[in-house]
PDB file of C-alpha atoms in Angstrom:
ATOM      1  CA  MET C  25     -34.051  23.208 -81.615  1.00  0.00           C
ATOM      2  CA  LYS C  26     -35.893  20.011 -81.126  1.00  0.00           C
ATOM      3  CA  ALA C  27     -37.099  19.472 -77.620  1.00  0.00           C
ATOM      4  CA  ASP C  28     -35.967  16.359 -75.764  1.00  0.00           C
ATOM      5  CA  SER C  29     -38.412  13.549 -75.568  1.00  0.00           C
ATOM      6  CA  PRO C  30     -39.885  12.738 -72.151  1.00  0.00           C
ATOM      7  CA  THR C  31     -37.966   9.469 -72.119  1.00  0.00           C
ATOM      8  CA  ALA C  32     -34.583  11.188 -72.666  1.00  0.00           C
ATOM      9  CA  ALA C  33     -35.296  13.766 -69.979  1.00  0.00           C
ATOM     10  CA  LYS C  34     -36.240  11.035 -67.574  1.00  0.00           C
ATOM     11  CA  GLN C  35     -33.025   9.163 -68.300  1.00  0.00           C
ATOM     12  CA  ARG C  36     -30.928  12.282 -67.709  1.00  0.00           C
ATOM     13  CA  GLY C  37     -32.717  12.870 -64.410  1.00  0.00           C
ATOM     14  CA  MET C  38     -32.017   9.284 -63.314  1.00  0.00           C
ATOM     15  CA  ALA C  39     -28.356   9.686 -64.280  1.00  0.00           C
ATOM     16  CA  ILE C  40     -28.051  12.858 -62.207  1.00  0.00           C
ATOM     17  CA  ILE C  41     -29.712  11.176 -59.216  1.00  0.00           C
ATOM     18  CA  SER C  42     -27.423   8.154 -59.565  1.00  0.00           C
ATOM     19  CA  ALA C  43     -24.369  10.403 -59.699  1.00  0.00           C
ATOM     20  CA  LEU C  44     -25.504  12.234 -56.589  1.00  0.00           C
ATOM     21  CA  LEU C  45     -26.130   8.941 -54.751  1.00  0.00           C
ATOM     22  CA  ILE C  46     -22.700   7.648 -55.732  1.00  0.00           C
ATOM     23  CA  ALA C  47     -21.085  10.893 -54.572  1.00  0.00           C
ATOM     24  CA  ALA C  48     -22.962  10.655 -51.249  1.00  0.00           C
ATOM     25  CA  VAL C  49     -21.881   7.037 -50.712  1.00  0.00           C
ATOM     26  CA  VAL C  50     -18.274   7.934 -51.524  1.00  0.00           C
ATOM     27  CA  ALA C  51     -18.449  10.875 -49.102  1.00  0.00           C
ATOM     28  CA  VAL C  52     -19.865   8.628 -46.333  1.00  0.00           C
ATOM     29  CA  LEU C  53     -17.187   6.002 -46.945  1.00  0.00           C
ATOM     30  CA  ALA C  54     -14.468   8.624 -46.967  1.00  0.00           C
ATOM     31  CA  ALA C  55     -15.786  10.172 -43.747  1.00  0.00           C
ATOM     32  CA  GLY C  56     -15.879   6.735 -42.117  1.00  0.00           C
ATOM     33  CA  MET C  57     -12.324   6.023 -43.186  1.00  0.00           C
ATOM     34  CA  LEU C  58     -11.166   9.385 -41.835  1.00  0.00           C
ATOM     35  CA  THR C  59     -12.997   8.786 -38.552  1.00  0.00           C
ATOM     36  CA  ARG C  60     -11.454   5.330 -38.156  1.00  0.00           C
ATOM     37  CA  GLN C  61      -8.036   6.678 -39.053  1.00  0.00           C
ATOM     38  CA  SER C  62      -8.419   9.505 -36.546  1.00  0.00           C
ATOM     39  CA  LEU C  63      -9.575   7.069 -33.843  1.00  0.00           C
ATOM     40  CA  PHE C  64      -6.673   4.746 -34.630  1.00  0.00           C
ATOM     41  CA  THR C  65      -4.253   7.657 -34.427  1.00  0.00           C
ATOM     42  CA  ARG C  66      -5.623   8.759 -31.056  1.00  0.00           C
ATOM     43  CA  ASN C  67      -5.463   5.211 -29.711  1.00  0.00           C
ATOM     44  CA  LEU C  68      -1.918   4.894 -30.959  1.00  0.00           C
ATOM     45  CA  GLU C  69      -0.940   8.188 -29.337  1.00  0.00           C
ATOM     46  CA  SER C  70      -2.659   7.155 -26.103  1.00  0.00           C
ATOM     47  CA  GLU C  71      -0.841   3.819 -26.052  1.00  0.00           C
ATOM     48  CA  LEU C  72       2.449   5.554 -26.804  1.00  0.00           C
ATOM     49  CA  LEU C  73       1.900   7.960 -23.909  1.00  0.00           C
ATOM     50  CA  ARG C  74       0.963   5.041 -21.634  1.00  0.00           C
ATOM     51  CA  VAL C  75       4.128   3.140 -22.536  1.00  0.00           C
ATOM     52  CA  GLN C  76       6.262   6.239 -22.119  1.00  0.00           C
ATOM     53  CA  GLY C  77       4.556   6.963 -18.791  1.00  0.00           C
ATOM     54  CA  SER C  78       5.245   3.397 -17.653  1.00  0.00           C
ATOM     55  CA  TRP C  79       8.926   3.870 -18.458  1.00  0.00           C
ATOM     56  CA  VAL C  80       8.961   7.098 -16.449  1.00  0.00           C
ATOM     57  CA  LEU C  81       7.274   5.261 -13.562  1.00  0.00           C
ATOM     58  CA  ALA C  82       9.829   2.463 -13.737  1.00  0.00           C
ATOM     59  CA  GLY C  83      12.572   5.073 -13.608  1.00  0.00           C
ATOM     60  CA  GLY C  84      10.921   6.692 -10.589  1.00  0.00           C
ATOM     61  CA  VAL C  85      10.766   3.367  -8.755  1.00  0.00           C
ATOM     62  CA  GLU C  86      14.450   2.764  -9.466  1.00  0.00           C
ATOM     63  CA  ILE C  87      15.351   6.236  -8.186  1.00  0.00           C
ATOM     64  CA  SER C  88      13.390   5.528  -4.996  1.00  0.00           C
ATOM     65  CA  ARG C  89      15.192   2.231  -4.479  1.00  0.00           C
ATOM     66  CA  GLN C  90      18.512   4.010  -4.932  1.00  0.00           C
ATOM     67  CA  VAL C  91      17.543   6.717  -2.419  1.00  0.00           C
ATOM     68  CA  LEU C  92      16.685   4.098   0.196  1.00  0.00           C
ATOM     69  CA  TRP C  93      19.871   2.141  -0.417  1.00  0.00           C
ATOM     70  CA  GLU C  94      22.059   5.247  -0.106  1.00  0.00           C
ATOM     71  CA  ALA C  95      20.257   6.272   3.098  1.00  0.00           C
ATOM     72  CA  ARG C  96      20.959   2.833   4.587  1.00  0.00           C
ATOM     73  CA  GLN C  97      24.649   3.144   3.699  1.00  0.00           C
ATOM     74  CA  ARG C  98      24.921   6.496   5.486  1.00  0.00           C
ATOM     75  CA  ASP C  99      22.953   5.609   8.616  1.00  0.00           C
ATOM     76  CA  PRO C 100      21.142   2.384   9.628  1.00  0.00           C
ATOM     77  CA  LEU C 101      18.689   4.410  11.727  1.00  0.00           C
ATOM     78  CA  ILE C 102      15.525   5.564   9.950  1.00  0.00           C
ATOM     79  CA  ARG C 103      14.259   9.093  10.651  1.00  0.00           C
ATOM     80  CA  HIS C 104      11.987  11.544   8.888  1.00  0.00           C
ATOM     81  CA  ASP C 105      14.779  14.070   8.384  1.00  0.00           C
ATOM     82  CA  GLN C 106      16.736  11.787   6.028  1.00  0.00           C
ATOM     83  CA  PRO C 107      16.747  12.169   2.199  1.00  0.00           C
ATOM     84  CA  TRP C 108      14.194   9.385   1.700  1.00  0.00           C
ATOM     85  CA  GLY C 109      11.632  11.531   3.535  1.00  0.00           C
ATOM     86  CA  ALA C 110      11.777  14.318   0.918  1.00  0.00           C
ATOM     87  CA  VAL C 111       9.759  14.414  -2.302  1.00  0.00           C
ATOM     88  CA  ILE C 112      11.524  12.379  -4.982  1.00  0.00           C
ATOM     89  CA  ARG C 113      11.653  13.958  -8.425  1.00  0.00           C
ATOM     90  CA  SER C 114      13.251  12.839 -11.661  1.00  0.00           C
ATOM     91  CA  ALA C 115      14.658  15.361 -14.130  1.00  0.00           C
ATOM     92  CA  ALA C 116      11.992  16.428 -16.620  1.00  0.00           C
ATOM     93  CA  LEU C 117      12.684  16.037 -20.308  1.00  0.00           C
ATOM     94  CA  SER C 118      12.814  19.547 -21.718  1.00  0.00           C
ATOM     95  CA  GLN C 119      10.557  19.214 -24.765  1.00  0.00           C
ATOM     96  CA  ASN C 120       8.209  16.463 -23.613  1.00  0.00           C
ATOM     97  CA  ASN C 121       7.141  17.805 -20.210  1.00  0.00           C
ATOM     98  CA  SER C 122       7.843  14.384 -18.706  1.00  0.00           C
ATOM     99  CA  GLY C 123       8.947  13.470 -15.219  1.00  0.00           C
ATOM    100  CA  PHE C 124       8.272  11.565 -12.011  1.00  0.00           C
ATOM    101  CA  GLU C 125       7.275  12.798  -8.587  1.00  0.00           C
ATOM    102  CA  GLY C 126       6.870  10.500  -5.609  1.00  0.00           C
ATOM    103  CA  GLN C 127       6.921  10.203  -1.842  1.00  0.00           C
ATOM    104  CA  LEU C 128       8.207   7.367   0.346  1.00  0.00           C
ATOM    105  CA  GLN C 129       6.492   6.433   3.607  1.00  0.00           C
ATOM    106  CA  ASP C 130       7.978   4.314   6.372  1.00  0.00           C
ATOM    107  CA  GLU C 131       5.406   1.549   6.791  1.00  0.00           C
ATOM    108  CA  GLN C 132       6.992   0.503  10.083  1.00  0.00           C
ATOM    109  CA  GLY C 133       5.807   3.761  11.563  1.00  0.00           C
ATOM    110  CA  LYS C 134       2.312   2.249  11.325  1.00  0.00           C
ATOM    111  CA  PHE C 135       0.505  -0.628  13.021  1.00  0.00           C
ATOM    112  CA  ASN C 136       1.044  -3.774  10.961  1.00  0.00           C
ATOM    113  CA  LEU C 137      -2.108  -5.914  10.837  1.00  0.00           C
ATOM    114  CA  ARG C 138       0.050  -8.951  10.085  1.00  0.00           C
ATOM    115  CA  ASN C 139       1.190  -8.789  13.721  1.00  0.00           C
ATOM    116  CA  LEU C 140      -2.232  -9.969  14.898  1.00  0.00           C
ATOM    117  CA  VAL C 141      -1.196 -13.537  14.031  1.00  0.00           C
ATOM    118  CA  ASN C 142       2.266 -14.578  15.176  1.00  0.00           C
ATOM    119  CA  ASN C 143       3.681 -18.093  14.797  1.00  0.00           C
ATOM    120  CA  GLN C 144       0.207 -19.347  13.845  1.00  0.00           C
ATOM    121  CA  ARG C 145      -1.277 -17.942  17.065  1.00  0.00           C
ATOM    122  CA  VAL C 146      -3.449 -14.887  17.656  1.00  0.00           C
ATOM    123  CA  ASP C 147      -1.308 -12.350  19.514  1.00  0.00           C
ATOM    124  CA  ASP C 148      -3.553 -11.029  22.296  1.00  0.00           C
ATOM    125  CA  GLU C 149      -1.212  -8.120  23.072  1.00  0.00           C
ATOM    126  CA  GLN C 150      -1.248  -6.957  19.463  1.00  0.00           C
ATOM    127  CA  LEU C 151      -5.008  -7.431  19.305  1.00  0.00           C
ATOM    128  CA  ALA C 152      -5.453  -5.197  22.350  1.00  0.00           C
ATOM    129  CA  ALA C 153      -3.042  -2.633  20.865  1.00  0.00           C
ATOM    130  CA  PHE C 154      -5.041  -2.496  17.628  1.00  0.00           C
ATOM    131  CA  GLU C 155      -8.284  -1.950  19.520  1.00  0.00           C
ATOM    132  CA  ARG C 156      -6.633   0.868  21.519  1.00  0.00           C
ATOM    133  CA  LEU C 157      -5.431   2.460  18.278  1.00  0.00           C
ATOM    134  CA  CYS C 158      -8.888   2.307  16.703  1.00  0.00           C
ATOM    135  CA  ALA C 159     -10.374   3.974  19.781  1.00  0.00           C
ATOM    136  CA  LEU C 160      -7.771   6.756  19.581  1.00  0.00           C
ATOM    137  CA  ILE C 161      -8.379   7.521  15.880  1.00  0.00           C
ATOM    138  CA  GLY C 162     -12.169   7.301  15.983  1.00  0.00           C
ATOM    139  CA  VAL C 163     -12.863   3.855  14.523  1.00  0.00           C
ATOM    140  CA  SER C 164     -15.611   2.036  16.421  1.00  0.00           C
ATOM    141  CA  ASN C 165     -14.890  -1.079  18.432  1.00  0.00           C
ATOM    142  CA  VAL C 166     -17.332  -3.031  16.261  1.00  0.00           C
ATOM    143  CA  LEU C 167     -15.361  -2.196  13.114  1.00  0.00           C
ATOM    144  CA  ALA C 168     -12.078  -2.906  14.915  1.00  0.00           C
ATOM    145  CA  GLN C 169     -13.298  -6.392  15.795  1.00  0.00           C
ATOM    146  CA  ARG C 170     -14.531  -7.040  12.256  1.00  0.00           C
ATOM    147  CA  ILE C 171     -11.174  -5.988  10.826  1.00  0.00           C
ATOM    148  CA  SER C 172      -9.322  -8.195  13.311  1.00  0.00           C
ATOM    149  CA  GLN C 173     -11.532 -11.157  12.457  1.00  0.00           C
ATOM    150  CA  ARG C 174     -10.930 -10.627   8.745  1.00  0.00           C
ATOM    151  CA  VAL C 175      -7.164 -10.451   9.243  1.00  0.00           C
ATOM    152  CA  ILE C 176      -7.041 -13.484  11.531  1.00  0.00           C
ATOM    153  CA  ALA C 177      -9.093 -15.516   9.048  1.00  0.00           C
ATOM    154  CA  ALA C 178      -6.500 -14.825   6.347  1.00  0.00           C
ATOM    155  CA  TYR C 179      -3.720 -16.830   8.016  1.00  0.00           C
ATOM    156  CA  PRO C 180      -3.386 -20.471   9.080  1.00  0.00           C
ATOM    157  CA  ARG C 181      -3.520 -20.922  12.833  1.00  0.00           C
ATOM    158  CA  GLY C 182      -2.612 -23.712  15.198  1.00  0.00           C
ATOM    159  CA  LEU C 183      -5.148 -24.809  17.763  1.00  0.00           C
ATOM    160  CA  ASN C 184      -4.444 -23.813  21.356  1.00  0.00           C
ATOM    161  CA  PRO C 185      -1.688 -26.002  22.793  1.00  0.00           C
ATOM    162  CA  VAL C 186      -2.196 -27.762  26.104  1.00  0.00           C
ATOM    163  CA  LYS C 187       0.367 -27.641  28.877  1.00  0.00           C
ATOM    164  CA  ASN C 188       2.284 -30.859  29.439  1.00  0.00           C
ATOM    165  CA  ALA C 189       0.847 -32.271  26.236  1.00  0.00           C
ATOM    166  CA  SER C 190       4.183 -33.482  24.952  1.00  0.00           C
ATOM    167  CA  THR C 191       3.295 -37.127  25.733  1.00  0.00           C
ATOM    168  CA  PRO C 192       1.801 -38.737  22.613  1.00  0.00           C
ATOM    169  CA  SER C 193      -1.786 -39.868  22.862  1.00  0.00           C
ATOM    170  CA  ARG C 194      -4.081 -41.620  20.435  1.00  0.00           C
ATOM    171  CA  PHE C 195      -7.151 -40.034  21.947  1.00  0.00           C
ATOM    172  CA  ASP C 196      -8.413 -36.966  20.105  1.00  0.00           C
ATOM    173  CA  SER C 197     -11.928 -35.716  20.654  1.00  0.00           C
ATOM    174  CA  GLY C 198     -11.500 -33.082  17.963  1.00  0.00           C
ATOM    175  CA  ARG C 199     -11.687 -30.281  20.526  1.00  0.00           C
ATOM    176  CA  SER C 200      -8.949 -27.702  21.021  1.00  0.00           C
ATOM    177  CA  THR C 201      -8.335 -29.089  24.540  1.00  0.00           C
ATOM    178  CA  SER C 202      -7.408 -32.550  23.288  1.00  0.00           C
ATOM    179  CA  PRO C 203      -3.820 -33.758  23.672  1.00  0.00           C
ATOM    180  CA  GLY C 204      -1.813 -33.254  20.511  1.00  0.00           C
ATOM    181  CA  THR C 205      -3.808 -30.345  19.154  1.00  0.00           C
ATOM    182  CA  ASP C 206      -0.686 -28.194  19.269  1.00  0.00           C
ATOM    183  CA  SER C 207       0.413 -29.960  16.087  1.00  0.00           C
ATOM    184  CA  GLN C 208      -2.868 -29.267  14.265  1.00  0.00           C
ATOM    185  CA  VAL C 209      -3.265 -26.269  12.006  1.00  0.00           C
ATOM    186  CA  GLN C 210      -6.475 -24.500  11.082  1.00  0.00           C
ATOM    187  CA  THR C 211      -6.281 -23.449   7.443  1.00  0.00           C
ATOM    188  CA  ALA C 212      -6.924 -19.883   6.349  1.00  0.00           C
ATOM    189  CA  LYS C 213     -10.552 -19.103   5.552  1.00  0.00           C
ATOM    190  CA  GLN C 214      -9.979 -15.840   3.697  1.00  0.00           C
ATOM    191  CA  PRO C 215      -7.447 -14.647   1.091  1.00  0.00           C
ATOM    192  CA  MET C 216      -4.357 -12.941   2.462  1.00  0.00           C
ATOM    193  CA  LEU C 217      -4.361  -9.168   2.583  1.00  0.00           C
ATOM    194  CA  ARG C 218      -1.897  -7.170   0.504  1.00  0.00           C
ATOM    195  CA  SER C 219      -3.034  -3.709   1.483  1.00  0.00           C
ATOM    196  CA  LEU C 220      -5.794  -1.876   3.345  1.00  0.00           C
ATOM    197  CA  GLU C 221      -7.789  -1.813   0.100  1.00  0.00           C
ATOM    198  CA  ASP C 222      -8.486  -5.519   0.625  1.00  0.00           C
ATOM    199  CA  LEU C 223     -10.585  -4.619   3.681  1.00  0.00           C
ATOM    200  CA  ARG C 224     -13.348  -3.202   1.475  1.00  0.00           C
ATOM    201  CA  SER C 225     -15.185  -6.527   1.688  1.00  0.00           C
ATOM    202  CA  VAL C 226     -15.591  -6.111   5.467  1.00  0.00           C
ATOM    203  CA  GLU C 227     -19.044  -4.948   6.482  1.00  0.00           C
ATOM    204  CA  GLY C 228     -19.039  -1.267   7.418  1.00  0.00           C
ATOM    205  CA  ILE C 229     -15.687  -0.471   5.795  1.00  0.00           C
ATOM    206  CA  ASN C 230     -15.994   2.400   3.329  1.00  0.00           C
ATOM    207  CA  GLU C 231     -13.760   5.073   1.851  1.00  0.00           C
ATOM    208  CA  ARG C 232     -14.029   7.254   4.952  1.00  0.00           C
ATOM    209  CA  VAL C 233     -12.910   4.442   7.270  1.00  0.00           C
ATOM    210  CA  LEU C 234     -10.019   3.521   4.972  1.00  0.00           C
ATOM    211  CA  ASP C 235      -8.914   7.157   4.856  1.00  0.00           C
ATOM    212  CA  THR C 236      -9.007   7.238   8.668  1.00  0.00           C
ATOM    213  CA  LEU C 237      -6.918   4.064   8.970  1.00  0.00           C
ATOM    214  CA  ALA C 238      -4.368   4.837   6.231  1.00  0.00           C
ATOM    215  CA  PRO C 239      -2.002   7.132   8.220  1.00  0.00           C
ATOM    216  CA  TYR C 240      -1.807   4.669  11.127  1.00  0.00           C
ATOM    217  CA  VAL C 241      -2.340   1.128   9.811  1.00  0.00           C
ATOM    218  CA  THR C 242      -0.627  -0.997   7.177  1.00  0.00           C
ATOM    219  CA  VAL C 243      -0.472  -4.589   5.928  1.00  0.00           C
ATOM    220  CA  LEU C 244       2.980  -6.117   5.459  1.00  0.00           C
ATOM    221  CA  PRO C 245       3.934  -9.669   4.445  1.00  0.00           C
ATOM    222  CA  ALA C 246       5.806 -10.310   7.725  1.00  0.00           C
ATOM    223  CA  SER C 247       5.582  -9.412  11.397  1.00  0.00           C
ATOM    224  CA  THR C 248       7.403  -6.188  12.227  1.00  0.00           C
ATOM    225  CA  TRP C 249       8.261  -3.854  15.088  1.00  0.00           C
ATOM    226  CA  ILE C 250       7.266  -0.197  15.295  1.00  0.00           C
ATOM    227  CA  ASN C 251       9.882   2.436  14.446  1.00  0.00           C
ATOM    228  CA  GLY C 252       9.799   4.960  17.273  1.00  0.00           C
ATOM    229  CA  ASN C 253      11.428   7.600  15.048  1.00  0.00           C
ATOM    230  CA  THR C 254       8.625   7.587  12.473  1.00  0.00           C
ATOM    231  CA  ALA C 255       5.519   6.439  14.374  1.00  0.00           C
ATOM    232  CA  THR C 256       2.689   8.846  15.129  1.00  0.00           C
ATOM    233  CA  ALA C 257       1.470   9.619  18.653  1.00  0.00           C
ATOM    234  CA  PRO C 258      -1.675   7.404  18.389  1.00  0.00           C
ATOM    235  CA  VAL C 259       0.395   4.435  17.223  1.00  0.00           C
ATOM    236  CA  LEU C 260       2.896   4.819  20.079  1.00  0.00           C
ATOM    237  CA  ALA C 261       0.118   5.289  22.642  1.00  0.00           C
ATOM    238  CA  ALA C 262      -1.611   2.162  21.375  1.00  0.00           C
ATOM    239  CA  TYR C 263       1.583   0.123  21.173  1.00  0.00           C
ATOM    240  CA  VAL C 264       2.915   0.899  24.657  1.00  0.00           C
ATOM    241  CA  PRO C 265       0.471  -0.242  27.376  1.00  0.00           C
ATOM    242  CA  GLY C 266      -0.271   2.581  29.794  1.00  0.00           C
ATOM    243  CA  LEU C 267       1.208   5.348  27.625  1.00  0.00           C
ATOM    244  CA  SER C 268      -1.243   8.242  27.407  1.00  0.00           C
ATOM    245  CA  ILE C 269      -1.852  10.069  24.150  1.00  0.00           C
ATOM    246  CA  GLN C 270      -0.664  13.296  25.814  1.00  0.00           C
ATOM    247  CA  ARG C 271       2.669  11.766  26.813  1.00  0.00           C
ATOM    248  CA  ALA C 272       3.013  10.205  23.359  1.00  0.00           C
ATOM    249  CA  GLN C 273       2.454  13.608  21.755  1.00  0.00           C
ATOM    250  CA  ALA C 274       5.120  15.128  24.009  1.00  0.00           C
ATOM    251  CA  LEU C 275       7.577  12.408  22.976  1.00  0.00           C
ATOM    252  CA  ILE C 276       6.805  13.049  19.307  1.00  0.00           C
ATOM    253  CA  ALA C 277       7.361  16.790  19.777  1.00  0.00           C
ATOM    254  CA  GLU C 278      10.777  16.151  21.358  1.00  0.00           C
ATOM    255  CA  ARG C 279      11.704  13.664  18.658  1.00  0.00           C
ATOM    256  CA  ASP C 280      10.668  15.829  15.718  1.00  0.00           C
ATOM    257  CA  GLY C 281      12.471  18.738  17.317  1.00  0.00           C
ATOM    258  CA  GLY C 282      15.743  16.904  16.731  1.00  0.00           C
ATOM    259  CA  GLN C 283      15.972  14.606  19.764  1.00  0.00           C
ATOM    260  CA  TRP C 284      15.726  11.397  17.778  1.00  0.00           C
ATOM    261  CA  PHE C 285      15.755   8.052  19.562  1.00  0.00           C
ATOM    262  CA  ILE C 286      19.257   6.602  19.166  1.00  0.00           C
ATOM    263  CA  ASN C 287      18.336   3.055  20.203  1.00  0.00           C
ATOM    264  CA  ARG C 288      15.570   1.028  21.799  1.00  0.00           C
ATOM    265  CA  GLY C 289      16.936   1.615  25.301  1.00  0.00           C
ATOM    266  CA  ASP C 290      16.799   5.364  24.724  1.00  0.00           C
ATOM    267  CA  PHE C 291      13.130   5.096  23.759  1.00  0.00           C
ATOM    268  CA  VAL C 292      12.280   3.029  26.846  1.00  0.00           C
ATOM    269  CA  ASN C 293      14.139   5.407  29.188  1.00  0.00           C
ATOM    270  CA  ARG C 294      12.372   8.460  27.791  1.00  0.00           C
ATOM    271  CA  LEU C 295       8.986   6.870  28.398  1.00  0.00           C
ATOM    272  CA  ARG C 296       9.581   7.460  32.141  1.00  0.00           C
ATOM    273  CA  MET C 297       7.448   4.419  32.996  1.00  0.00           C
ATOM    274  CA  PRO C 298       9.510   2.373  35.480  1.00  0.00           C
ATOM    275  CA  GLN C 299       6.618  -0.013  36.119  1.00  0.00           C
ATOM    276  CA  LEU C 300       6.461  -0.986  32.438  1.00  0.00           C
ATOM    277  CA  ASP C 301       7.444  -4.517  31.414  1.00  0.00           C
ATOM    278  CA  VAL C 302      10.168  -3.732  28.885  1.00  0.00           C
ATOM    279  CA  SER C 303       9.649  -7.054  27.084  1.00  0.00           C
ATOM    280  CA  THR C 304       6.210  -5.869  25.942  1.00  0.00           C
ATOM    281  CA  VAL C 305       7.632  -2.770  24.227  1.00  0.00           C
ATOM    282  CA  LYS C 306       8.115  -3.874  20.625  1.00  0.00           C
ATOM    283  CA  VAL C 307       9.530  -0.571  19.420  1.00  0.00           C
ATOM    284  CA  GLY C 308      12.801  -0.084  17.537  1.00  0.00           C
ATOM    285  CA  ILE C 309      14.580   2.627  15.573  1.00  0.00           C
ATOM    286  CA  THR C 310      15.110   0.960  12.162  1.00  0.00           C
ATOM    287  CA  SER C 311      12.801   0.055   9.278  1.00  0.00           C
ATOM    288  CA  ASP C 312      12.830  -2.380   6.372  1.00  0.00           C
ATOM    289  CA  TRP C 313       9.460  -1.669   4.725  1.00  0.00           C
ATOM    290  CA  PHE C 314       8.532   1.417   2.714  1.00  0.00           C
ATOM    291  CA  ARG C 315       5.611   2.407   0.532  1.00  0.00           C
ATOM    292  CA  LEU C 316       6.110   4.514  -2.590  1.00  0.00           C
ATOM    293  CA  SER C 317       3.281   6.713  -3.892  1.00  0.00           C
ATOM    294  CA  GLY C 318       4.012   8.637  -7.077  1.00  0.00           C
ATOM    295  CA  GLN C 319       2.966   9.678 -10.530  1.00  0.00           C
ATOM    296  CA  ALA C 320       4.565  10.097 -13.918  1.00  0.00           C
ATOM    297  CA  ARG C 321       3.544  12.911 -16.239  1.00  0.00           C
ATOM    298  CA  ARG C 322       3.781  12.904 -19.996  1.00  0.00           C
ATOM    299  CA  ASP C 323       2.319  16.002 -21.635  1.00  0.00           C
ATOM    300  CA  SER C 324      -1.235  16.146 -20.206  1.00  0.00           C
ATOM    301  CA  ARG C 325      -1.363  12.488 -19.193  1.00  0.00           C
ATOM    302  CA  ARG C 326      -0.822  11.295 -15.612  1.00  0.00           C
ATOM    303  CA  VAL C 327      -0.056   7.722 -14.541  1.00  0.00           C
ATOM    304  CA  SER C 328       0.109   6.857 -10.836  1.00  0.00           C
ATOM    305  CA  VAL C 329       1.947   4.075  -9.026  1.00  0.00           C
ATOM    306  CA  GLU C 330       1.823   2.480  -5.587  1.00  0.00           C
ATOM    307  CA  ALA C 331       4.619   0.090  -4.604  1.00  0.00           C
ATOM    308  CA  LEU C 332       5.801  -1.749  -1.503  1.00  0.00           C
ATOM    309  CA  LEU C 333       9.586  -1.834  -1.118  1.00  0.00           C
ATOM    310  CA  HIS C 334      11.541  -4.126   1.185  1.00  0.00           C
ATOM    311  CA  GLN C 335      14.917  -2.882   2.353  1.00  0.00           C
ATOM    312  CA  THR C 336      17.582  -5.564   2.787  1.00  0.00           C
ATOM    313  CA  LYS C 337      21.067  -5.477   4.279  1.00  0.00           C
ATOM    314  CA  ASP C 338      22.709  -6.092   0.908  1.00  0.00           C
ATOM    315  CA  GLY C 339      21.702  -4.594  -2.400  1.00  0.00           C
ATOM    316  CA  LEU C 340      18.852  -2.382  -3.510  1.00  0.00           C
ATOM    317  CA  PRO C 341      15.398  -2.734  -1.912  1.00  0.00           C
ATOM    318  CA  GLN C 342      13.113  -5.300  -3.506  1.00  0.00           C
ATOM    319  CA  VAL C 343       9.777  -4.377  -5.085  1.00  0.00           C
ATOM    320  CA  ILE C 344       7.298  -6.686  -3.335  1.00  0.00           C
ATOM    321  CA  TRP C 345       4.292  -5.470  -5.303  1.00  0.00           C
ATOM    322  CA  SER C 346       3.313  -2.501  -7.423  1.00  0.00           C
ATOM    323  CA  ARG C 347       0.030  -1.147  -8.715  1.00  0.00           C
ATOM    324  CA  VAL C 348      -0.234   1.201 -11.701  1.00  0.00           C
ATOM    325  CA  GLY C 349      -3.307   3.277 -12.482  1.00  0.00           C
ATOM    326  CA  VAL C 350      -4.312   6.195 -14.664  1.00  0.00           C
TER     327      VAL C 350
END
């Protein structure tokens, strides 16, 4: 048999190399296509789970609104032993391991920072109450003052009115003691607060401080009273001038033992403080503001929600704001 010429052998070698290169390129392209397809599939599955989780969350919020509305129909008083105080769960879907679990908190059992400014004026009584509360829960007076300043700066305020300043005058020195300054308004210097998280910009406020404040302090869109049936001992001791933390704890023990306050007069009488100016006791036994904290599960995925609900006399509570996170 005649041997191949060097040129023919070289050509066959080049053909083999070319075929191998083409096969390698095809393999790389195919692998890339498979990778992109796999990534697309995972993204699609992730988005599907997110959407499904959002629907479960929406259902959980609606269940919570219904629970609050039904509780209001049964009893206008708000107490911890009512159905809204229990963990709220939706029925899980059998094959998808889906469901919602949440907890409602009565925000009127906490000190409302919005109370620091009332009718465009700094409320000195509320300011003193907040400082007392911070001292009771271990937040320094320096931080308490910084928080108060941040809150006050978030709302428009009128300049200090002058007594007998009802007579019009053209003279205005621009000082707060000038006649007519009661009609002037100082605009807000900071954005309004929606929640305690907005205090992170305050110097010295970190996660530890926020965790310390969270059980006792809230931010609501309107001024509110304290609910004596849901407030903690530090909040009551701070809110009622002259009430010791020991006496507040004793009141809480009686209350949580089943002796709930039936009205504001009952709360005042059980304080056993005859020298107290009753008009300064801004404590009631009803609530209109609740915070929902919950999560939806879908297979191995978890989606959390925080929402502020406002209870009204008619209809289901309104969702004032909600925040969804993974």
